[in-house]
Amino acid sequence: MGKVIIFTHPDCLLKDNGSNHPEKKERLGVVLKAIQSIDDIDTEVRLAPLATNEQVSLVHPESHLRDLFSMIPASGLVTVEQEPNADTFLCPNSKEAILRACGAGIAAVQSVMQDGAKRVFCAVRPPGHHAETTRANGFCFVNNVAVAARYLQDKHQVKRIAIIDFDVHHGNGTQEIFYNDSSILYGSIHEHPLFPGTGLSAETGVGNIFNAPIAPGTTGEDFLNIFKSKILDNVDKFQPEVILLSAGFDAHRRDPLANIDLEPKDYFCITKEIVDIANRHSQGRVVSFLEGGYDLVALAESVVEHLRGLK
Ligand SMILES: [Zn+2]
């Protein structure tokens, strides 16, 4: 039974989106509380460093961060996109939260490449998978999982990386960033139609993108069958050296932003299937990033099942 290392930081709790916004600080609060209360998993919590400009620039041009940070208000909130998508806000604490969330991923992949860690979970916010090369959207500013992947390529010469995204929304940012990179497999299962609208099966990149859109009302058994046949079978063939996860928990039946009917135990099964592939091809190395999940009860219980699958 292995240890799960958790990277997080109190700065990630400060990011404010105003009242009535689903991506609220309490999300991370309940996740950290759930992690503290788990007694059947060996966890070790470590503090996430701030990502450096150089690390972020592995994915995003320097102007992206400069433009975003120049918009940060002294008080209150500013939106980074105009209507009808004006739901991605900067607040006075945004810079630290964004850089800690990204820095967690850097430290996480460092720990698997240099310290022999096998399973790592980045308990962070803001999330990242909607962030495109030069566009913040969908509550995301920097694509945390993409920066970690580029860091693995750049600093550790990793040749094949799989990014598996089981957040209920398609990771348009991750797909855009790696659309022409055959060394990265991106596989996503997501509700369709739903924000952001991308992620059709026909979007295949250079043969490295695998999208599995699923209908509202899909339940756990069907979800797992589609996930295995459309995503995991391809990951297995790809034989990744490291597996990164965009772990959103908004396909839970209670989630207010989507309409998929997963139960908490389904996240255990999803994770276990991924871990089996990692044990076959990736020396067991799985680094998971918290993305969405907007019902506090559902999020806490789903993260616990995810960590049970990872251990
Ligand atoms: Zn989501």
PDB file of N, CA and C and ligand atoms in Angstrom, residues 129 167-169 250 292 294, ligand 1:
ATOM      1  N   HIS A 129      -7.504  23.362 -16.541  1.00  0.00           N
ATOM      2  CA  HIS A 129      -7.579  22.690 -17.853  1.00  0.00           C
ATOM      3  C   HIS A 129      -8.301  23.477 -18.946  1.00  0.00           C
ATOM      4  N   ASP A 167     -12.690  15.277 -15.659  1.00  0.00           N
ATOM      5  CA  ASP A 167     -13.593  16.380 -15.308  1.00  0.00           C
ATOM      6  C   ASP A 167     -14.792  16.321 -16.274  1.00  0.00           C
ATOM      7  N   VAL A 168     -15.955  16.740 -15.816  1.00  0.00           N
ATOM      8  CA  VAL A 168     -17.156  16.612 -16.651  1.00  0.00           C
ATOM      9  C   VAL A 168     -17.135  17.576 -17.841  1.00  0.00           C
ATOM     10  N   HIS A 169     -16.257  18.581 -17.771  1.00  0.00           N
ATOM     11  CA  HIS A 169     -16.111  19.522 -18.888  1.00  0.00           C
ATOM     12  C   HIS A 169     -14.885  19.156 -19.721  1.00  0.00           C
ATOM     13  N   ASP A 250     -16.913  16.855 -11.027  1.00  0.00           N
ATOM     14  CA  ASP A 250     -18.216  17.444 -11.338  1.00  0.00           C
ATOM     15  C   ASP A 250     -19.094  16.535 -12.193  1.00  0.00           C
ATOM     16  N   GLY A 292     -12.374  20.613 -11.489  1.00  0.00           N
ATOM     17  CA  GLY A 292     -13.676  21.057 -11.017  1.00  0.00           C
ATOM     18  C   GLY A 292     -14.281  20.150  -9.961  1.00  0.00           C
ATOM     19  N   TYR A 294     -18.220  20.983  -7.827  1.00  0.00           N
ATOM     20  CA  TYR A 294     -18.811  22.210  -7.277  1.00  0.00           C
ATOM     21  C   TYR A 294     -19.874  21.979  -6.210  1.00  0.00           C
TER      22      TYR A 294
HETATM   23 ZN    ZN B   1     -15.420  20.895 -14.794  1.00  0.00          ZN
END
